[in-house]
PDB file of C-alpha atoms and ligand atoms in Angstrom:
ATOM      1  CA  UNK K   1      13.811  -5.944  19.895  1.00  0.00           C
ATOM      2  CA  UNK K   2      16.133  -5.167  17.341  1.00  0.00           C
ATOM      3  CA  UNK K   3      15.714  -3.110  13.680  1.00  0.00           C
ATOM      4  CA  UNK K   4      16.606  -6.986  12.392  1.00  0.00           C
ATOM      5  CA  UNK K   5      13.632  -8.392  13.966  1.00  0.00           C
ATOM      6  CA  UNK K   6      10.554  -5.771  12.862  1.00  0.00           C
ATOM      7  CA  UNK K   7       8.377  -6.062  10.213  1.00  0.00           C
ATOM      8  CA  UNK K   8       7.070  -3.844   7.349  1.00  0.00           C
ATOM      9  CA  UNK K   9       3.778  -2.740   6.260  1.00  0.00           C
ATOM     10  CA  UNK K  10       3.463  -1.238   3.311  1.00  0.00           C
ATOM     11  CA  UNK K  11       0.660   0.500   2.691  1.00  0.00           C
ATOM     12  CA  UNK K  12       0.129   1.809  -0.959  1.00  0.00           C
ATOM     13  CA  UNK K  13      -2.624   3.800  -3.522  1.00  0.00           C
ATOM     14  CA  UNK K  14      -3.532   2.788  -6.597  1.00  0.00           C
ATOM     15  CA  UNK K  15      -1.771   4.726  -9.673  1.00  0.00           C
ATOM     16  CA  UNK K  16      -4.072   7.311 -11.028  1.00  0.00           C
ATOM     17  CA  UNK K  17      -7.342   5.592 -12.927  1.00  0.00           C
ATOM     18  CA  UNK K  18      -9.150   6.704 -15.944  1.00  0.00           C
ATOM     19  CA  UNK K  19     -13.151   7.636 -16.086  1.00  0.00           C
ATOM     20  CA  UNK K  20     -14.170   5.724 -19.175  1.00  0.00           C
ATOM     21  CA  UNK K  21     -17.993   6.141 -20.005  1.00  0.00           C
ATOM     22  CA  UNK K  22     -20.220   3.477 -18.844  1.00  0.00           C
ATOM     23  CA  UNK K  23     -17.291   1.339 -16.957  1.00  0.00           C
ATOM     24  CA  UNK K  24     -18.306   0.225 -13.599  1.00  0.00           C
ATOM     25  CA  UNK K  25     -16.366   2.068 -10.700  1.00  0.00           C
ATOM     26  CA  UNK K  26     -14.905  -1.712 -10.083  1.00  0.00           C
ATOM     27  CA  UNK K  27     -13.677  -1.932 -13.474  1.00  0.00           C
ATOM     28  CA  UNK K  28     -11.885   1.592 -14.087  1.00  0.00           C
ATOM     29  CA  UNK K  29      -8.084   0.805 -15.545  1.00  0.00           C
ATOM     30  CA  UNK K  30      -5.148   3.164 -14.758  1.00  0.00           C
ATOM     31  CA  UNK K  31      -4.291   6.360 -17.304  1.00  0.00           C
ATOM     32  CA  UNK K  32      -0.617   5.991 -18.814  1.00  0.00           C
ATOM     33  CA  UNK K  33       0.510   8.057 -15.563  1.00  0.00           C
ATOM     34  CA  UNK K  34      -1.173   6.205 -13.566  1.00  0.00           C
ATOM     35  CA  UNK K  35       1.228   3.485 -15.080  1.00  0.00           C
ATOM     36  CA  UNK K  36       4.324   5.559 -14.923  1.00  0.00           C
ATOM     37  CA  UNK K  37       3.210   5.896 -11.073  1.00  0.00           C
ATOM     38  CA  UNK K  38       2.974   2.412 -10.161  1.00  0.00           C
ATOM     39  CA  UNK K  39       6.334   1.239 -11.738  1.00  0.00           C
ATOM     40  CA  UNK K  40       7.734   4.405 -10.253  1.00  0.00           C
ATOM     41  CA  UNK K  41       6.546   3.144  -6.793  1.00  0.00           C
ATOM     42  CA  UNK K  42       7.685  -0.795  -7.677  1.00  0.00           C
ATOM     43  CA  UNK K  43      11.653   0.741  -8.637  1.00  0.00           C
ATOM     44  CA  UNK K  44      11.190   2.182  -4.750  1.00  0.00           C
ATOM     45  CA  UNK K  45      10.230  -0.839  -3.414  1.00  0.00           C
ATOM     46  CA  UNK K  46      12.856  -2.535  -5.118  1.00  0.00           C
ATOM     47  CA  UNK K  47      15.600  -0.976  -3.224  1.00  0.00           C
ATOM     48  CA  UNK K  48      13.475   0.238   0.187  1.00  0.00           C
ATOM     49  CA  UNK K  49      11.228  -2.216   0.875  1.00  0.00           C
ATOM     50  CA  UNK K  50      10.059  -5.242  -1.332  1.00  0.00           C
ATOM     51  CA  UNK K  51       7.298  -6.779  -0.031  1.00  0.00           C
ATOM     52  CA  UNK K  52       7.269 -11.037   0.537  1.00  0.00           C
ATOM     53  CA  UNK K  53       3.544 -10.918   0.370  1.00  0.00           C
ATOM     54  CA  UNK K  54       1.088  -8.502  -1.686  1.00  0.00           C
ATOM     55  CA  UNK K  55      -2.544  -7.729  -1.063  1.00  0.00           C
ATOM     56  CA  UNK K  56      -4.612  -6.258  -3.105  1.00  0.00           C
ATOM     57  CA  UNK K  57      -8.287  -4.862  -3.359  1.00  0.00           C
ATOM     58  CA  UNK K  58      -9.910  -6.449  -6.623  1.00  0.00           C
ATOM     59  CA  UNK K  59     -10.230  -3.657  -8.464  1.00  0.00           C
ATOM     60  CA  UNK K  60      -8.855  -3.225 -11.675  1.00  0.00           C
ATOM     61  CA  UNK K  61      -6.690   0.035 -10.894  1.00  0.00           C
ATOM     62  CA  UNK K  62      -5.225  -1.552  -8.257  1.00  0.00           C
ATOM     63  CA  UNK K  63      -4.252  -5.041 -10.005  1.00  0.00           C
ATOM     64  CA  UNK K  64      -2.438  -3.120 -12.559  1.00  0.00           C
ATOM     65  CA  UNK K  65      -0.489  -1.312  -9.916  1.00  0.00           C
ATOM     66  CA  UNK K  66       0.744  -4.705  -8.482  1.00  0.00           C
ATOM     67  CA  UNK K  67       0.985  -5.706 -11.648  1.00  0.00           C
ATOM     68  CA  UNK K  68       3.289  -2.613 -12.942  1.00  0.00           C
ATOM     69  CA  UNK K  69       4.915  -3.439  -8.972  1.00  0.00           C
ATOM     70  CA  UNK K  70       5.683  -6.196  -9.411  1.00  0.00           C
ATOM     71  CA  UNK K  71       7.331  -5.951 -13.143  1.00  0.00           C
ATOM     72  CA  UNK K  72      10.017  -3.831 -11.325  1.00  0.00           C
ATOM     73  CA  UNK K  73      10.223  -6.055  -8.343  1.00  0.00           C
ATOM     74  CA  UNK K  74      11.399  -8.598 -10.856  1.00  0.00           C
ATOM     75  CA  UNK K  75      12.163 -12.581  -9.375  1.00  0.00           C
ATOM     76  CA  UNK K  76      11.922 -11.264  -6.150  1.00  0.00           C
ATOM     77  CA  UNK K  77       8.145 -10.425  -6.850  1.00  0.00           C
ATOM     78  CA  UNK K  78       5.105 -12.401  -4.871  1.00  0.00           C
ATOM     79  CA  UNK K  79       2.404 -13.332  -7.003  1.00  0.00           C
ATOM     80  CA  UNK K  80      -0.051 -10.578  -5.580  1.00  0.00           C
ATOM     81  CA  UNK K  81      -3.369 -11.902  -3.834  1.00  0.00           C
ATOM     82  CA  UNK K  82      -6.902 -10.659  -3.977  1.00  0.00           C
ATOM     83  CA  UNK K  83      -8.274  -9.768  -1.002  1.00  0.00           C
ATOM     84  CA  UNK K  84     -12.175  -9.030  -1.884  1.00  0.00           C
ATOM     85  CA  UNK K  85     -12.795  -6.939   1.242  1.00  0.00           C
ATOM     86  CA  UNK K  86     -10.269  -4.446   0.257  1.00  0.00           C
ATOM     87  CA  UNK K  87     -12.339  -2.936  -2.529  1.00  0.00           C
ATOM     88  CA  UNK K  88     -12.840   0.528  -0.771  1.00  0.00           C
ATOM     89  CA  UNK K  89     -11.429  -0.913   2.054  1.00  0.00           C
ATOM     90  CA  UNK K  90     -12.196   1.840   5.517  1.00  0.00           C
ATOM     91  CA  UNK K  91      -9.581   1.321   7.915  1.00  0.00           C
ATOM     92  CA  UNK K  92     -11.441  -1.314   9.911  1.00  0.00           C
ATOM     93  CA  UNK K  93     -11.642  -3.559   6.816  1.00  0.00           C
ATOM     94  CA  UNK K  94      -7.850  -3.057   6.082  1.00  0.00           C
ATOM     95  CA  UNK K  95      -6.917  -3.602   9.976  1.00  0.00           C
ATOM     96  CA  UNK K  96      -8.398  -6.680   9.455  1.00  0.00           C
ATOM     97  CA  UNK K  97      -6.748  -7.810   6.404  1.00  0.00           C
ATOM     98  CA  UNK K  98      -3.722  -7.499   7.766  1.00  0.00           C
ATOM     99  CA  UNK K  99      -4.337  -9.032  10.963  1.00  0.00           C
ATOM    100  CA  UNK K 100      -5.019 -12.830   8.527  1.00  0.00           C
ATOM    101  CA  UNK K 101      -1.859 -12.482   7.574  1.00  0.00           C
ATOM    102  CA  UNK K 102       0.877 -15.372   8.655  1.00  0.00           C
ATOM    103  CA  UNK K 103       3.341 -14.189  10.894  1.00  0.00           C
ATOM    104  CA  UNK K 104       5.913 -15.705   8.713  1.00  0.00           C
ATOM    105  CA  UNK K 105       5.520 -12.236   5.803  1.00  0.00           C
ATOM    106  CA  UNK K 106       8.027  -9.747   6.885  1.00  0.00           C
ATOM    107  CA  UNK K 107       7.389  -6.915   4.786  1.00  0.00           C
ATOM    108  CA  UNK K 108       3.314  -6.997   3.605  1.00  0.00           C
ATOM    109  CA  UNK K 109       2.663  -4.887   0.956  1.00  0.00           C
ATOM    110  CA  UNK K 110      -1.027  -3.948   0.874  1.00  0.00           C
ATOM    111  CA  UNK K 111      -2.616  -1.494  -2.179  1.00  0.00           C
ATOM    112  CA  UNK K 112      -6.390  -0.004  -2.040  1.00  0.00           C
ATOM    113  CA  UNK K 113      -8.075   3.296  -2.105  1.00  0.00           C
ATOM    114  CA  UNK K 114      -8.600   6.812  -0.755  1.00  0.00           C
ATOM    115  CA  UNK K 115      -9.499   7.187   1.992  1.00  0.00           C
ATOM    116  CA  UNK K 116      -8.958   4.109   3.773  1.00  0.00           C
ATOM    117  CA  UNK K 117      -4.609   4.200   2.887  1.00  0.00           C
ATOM    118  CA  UNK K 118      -4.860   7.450   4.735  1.00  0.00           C
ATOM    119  CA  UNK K 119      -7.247   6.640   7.741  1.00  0.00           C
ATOM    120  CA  UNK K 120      -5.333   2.987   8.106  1.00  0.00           C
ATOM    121  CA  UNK K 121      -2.166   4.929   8.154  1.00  0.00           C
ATOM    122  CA  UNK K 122      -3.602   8.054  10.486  1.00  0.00           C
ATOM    123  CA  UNK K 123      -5.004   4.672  13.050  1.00  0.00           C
ATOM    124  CA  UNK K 124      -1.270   2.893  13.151  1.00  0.00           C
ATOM    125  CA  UNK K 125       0.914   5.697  13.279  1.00  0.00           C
ATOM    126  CA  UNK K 126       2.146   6.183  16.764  1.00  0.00           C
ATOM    127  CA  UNK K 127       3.319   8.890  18.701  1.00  0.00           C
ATOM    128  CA  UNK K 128       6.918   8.570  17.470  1.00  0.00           C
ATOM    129  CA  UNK K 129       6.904   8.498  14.267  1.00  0.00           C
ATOM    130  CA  UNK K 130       8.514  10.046  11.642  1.00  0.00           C
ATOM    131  CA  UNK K 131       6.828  13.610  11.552  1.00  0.00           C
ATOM    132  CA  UNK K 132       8.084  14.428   7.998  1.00  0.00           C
ATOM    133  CA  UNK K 133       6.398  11.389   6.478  1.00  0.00           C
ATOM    134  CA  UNK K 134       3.495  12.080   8.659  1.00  0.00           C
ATOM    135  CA  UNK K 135       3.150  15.658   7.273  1.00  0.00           C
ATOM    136  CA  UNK K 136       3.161  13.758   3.796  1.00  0.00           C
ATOM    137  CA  UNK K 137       1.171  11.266   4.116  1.00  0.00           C
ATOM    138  CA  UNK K 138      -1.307  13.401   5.667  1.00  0.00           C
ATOM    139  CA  UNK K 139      -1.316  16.470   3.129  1.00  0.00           C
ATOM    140  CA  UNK K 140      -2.860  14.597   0.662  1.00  0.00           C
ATOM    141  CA  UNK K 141      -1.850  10.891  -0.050  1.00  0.00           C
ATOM    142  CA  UNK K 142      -1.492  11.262  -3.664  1.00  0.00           C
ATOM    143  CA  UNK K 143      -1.722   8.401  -6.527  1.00  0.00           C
ATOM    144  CA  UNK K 144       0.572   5.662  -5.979  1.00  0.00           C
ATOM    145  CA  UNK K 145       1.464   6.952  -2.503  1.00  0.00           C
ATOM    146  CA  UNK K 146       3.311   4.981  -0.284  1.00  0.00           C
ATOM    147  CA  UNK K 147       3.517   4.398   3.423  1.00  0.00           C
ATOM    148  CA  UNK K 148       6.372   2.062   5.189  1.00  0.00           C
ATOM    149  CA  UNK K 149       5.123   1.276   9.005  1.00  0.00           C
ATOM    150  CA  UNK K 150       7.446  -0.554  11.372  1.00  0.00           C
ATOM    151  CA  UNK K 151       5.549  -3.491  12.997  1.00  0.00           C
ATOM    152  CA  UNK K 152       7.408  -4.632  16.119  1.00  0.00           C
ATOM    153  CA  UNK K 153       4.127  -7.286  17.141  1.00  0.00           C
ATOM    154  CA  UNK K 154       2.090 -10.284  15.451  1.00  0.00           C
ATOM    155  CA  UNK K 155      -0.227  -9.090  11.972  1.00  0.00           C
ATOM    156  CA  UNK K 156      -2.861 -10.753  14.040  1.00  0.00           C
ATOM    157  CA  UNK K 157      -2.522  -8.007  17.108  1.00  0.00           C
ATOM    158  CA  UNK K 158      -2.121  -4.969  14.846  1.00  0.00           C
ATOM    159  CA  UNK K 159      -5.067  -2.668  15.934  1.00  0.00           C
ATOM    160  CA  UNK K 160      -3.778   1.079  16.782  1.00  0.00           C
ATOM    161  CA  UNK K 161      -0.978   3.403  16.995  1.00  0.00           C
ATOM    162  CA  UNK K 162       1.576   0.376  17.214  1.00  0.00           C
ATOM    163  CA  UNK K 163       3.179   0.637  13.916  1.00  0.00           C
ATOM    164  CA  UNK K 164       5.923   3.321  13.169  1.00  0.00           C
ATOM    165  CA  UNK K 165       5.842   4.972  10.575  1.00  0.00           C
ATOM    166  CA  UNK K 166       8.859   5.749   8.960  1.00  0.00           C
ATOM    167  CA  UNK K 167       8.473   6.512   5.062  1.00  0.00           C
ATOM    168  CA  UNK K 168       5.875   8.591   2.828  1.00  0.00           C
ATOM    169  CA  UNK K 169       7.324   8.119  -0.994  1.00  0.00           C
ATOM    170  CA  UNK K 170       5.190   9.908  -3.503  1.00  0.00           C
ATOM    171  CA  UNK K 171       5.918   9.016  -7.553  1.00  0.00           C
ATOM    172  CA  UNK K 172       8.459  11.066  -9.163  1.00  0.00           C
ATOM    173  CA  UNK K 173       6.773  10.597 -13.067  1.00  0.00           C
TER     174      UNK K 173
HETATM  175  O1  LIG Y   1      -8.194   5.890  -4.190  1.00  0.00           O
HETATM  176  C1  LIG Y   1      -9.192   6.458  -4.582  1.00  0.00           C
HETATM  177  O2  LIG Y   1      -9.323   7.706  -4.606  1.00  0.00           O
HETATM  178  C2  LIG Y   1     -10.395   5.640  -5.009  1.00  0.00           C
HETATM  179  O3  LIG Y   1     -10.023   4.365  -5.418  1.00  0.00           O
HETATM  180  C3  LIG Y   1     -11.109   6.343  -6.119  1.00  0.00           C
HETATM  181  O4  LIG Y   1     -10.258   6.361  -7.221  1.00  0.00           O
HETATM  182  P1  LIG Y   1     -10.139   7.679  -8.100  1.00  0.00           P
HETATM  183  O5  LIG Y   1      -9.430   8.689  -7.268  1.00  0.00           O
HETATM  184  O6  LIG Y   1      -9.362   7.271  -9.306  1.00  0.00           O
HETATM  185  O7  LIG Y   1     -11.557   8.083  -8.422  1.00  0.00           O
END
């Protein structure tokens, strides 16, 4: 197999969220940084690894960060799809998101919560991975981080420790 024929995964936080009295967990937006973040992340994307299909968990935090993703993705953005299992998604339930997927997406972008990003991550890294981005992702996983996993197989196999990973970008804002 050759770099040319792996795919992506993408795995990504939501931008930082606000606590606004009475608003239901579900319904929390992102602060201004949280913002900043996200479009931060999307710029990344743009010129590392834009996605040709988007999940995302339903939550409002996370469908502003697609939708702050996808403003710097420009024409070359998917129109991002709710997935409602991914609303504090564990690793499991983000496994099997990705494992619907056609085999026909090269680079999936998925974005959801803490801890699941990390655990999914933690599951699909194997052995040979980049250690630097390991190190990153694993001291933390802050706001709008974002893992990049090579995916030599189908979506529908992915299960554990067969994805590379290769990237850990945290926002620069
Ligand atoms: O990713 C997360 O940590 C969860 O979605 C909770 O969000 P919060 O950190 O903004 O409370």
């Amino acid at each position: 197999m050759t770099r040319h024929d792996l795919k992506h995964l993408v795995i990504m936080r939501h931008g930082e969220a606000d606590f606004p009295r009475e608003v239901p967990d579900h319904d929390r937006p992102l602060t201004p940084r949280g913002a900043r973040e996200a479009a931060d992340v999307g710029r990344w994307l743009a010129g590392n690894a834009a996605p040709d299909m988007i999940l995302t968990s339903p939550a409002l935090r996370t469908r502003q960060t697609v939708t702050w993703v996808g403003h710097e993705l420009g024409e070359k953005a998917p129109t991002p799809q709710l997935w409602e299992g991914l609303y504090n998604a564990t690793d499991a339930q983000l496994v099997a998101a990705v494992n619907h997927v056609p085999e026909t997406v090269r680079t999936l972008l998925v974005v959801a919560h803490m801890p699941g990003v990390l655990d999914v991550v933690l599951r699909l890294a194997s052995r040979d991975s980049e250690q630097d981005a390991m190190m990153d992702a694993a001291s933390g996983f802050p706001t709008a981080g974002t893992a990049v996993l090579e995916v030599a197989g189908d979506w529908a196999l992915l299960d554990g420790a067969d994805a590379r990973l290769t990237r850990f970008y945290a926002p620069r804002v």
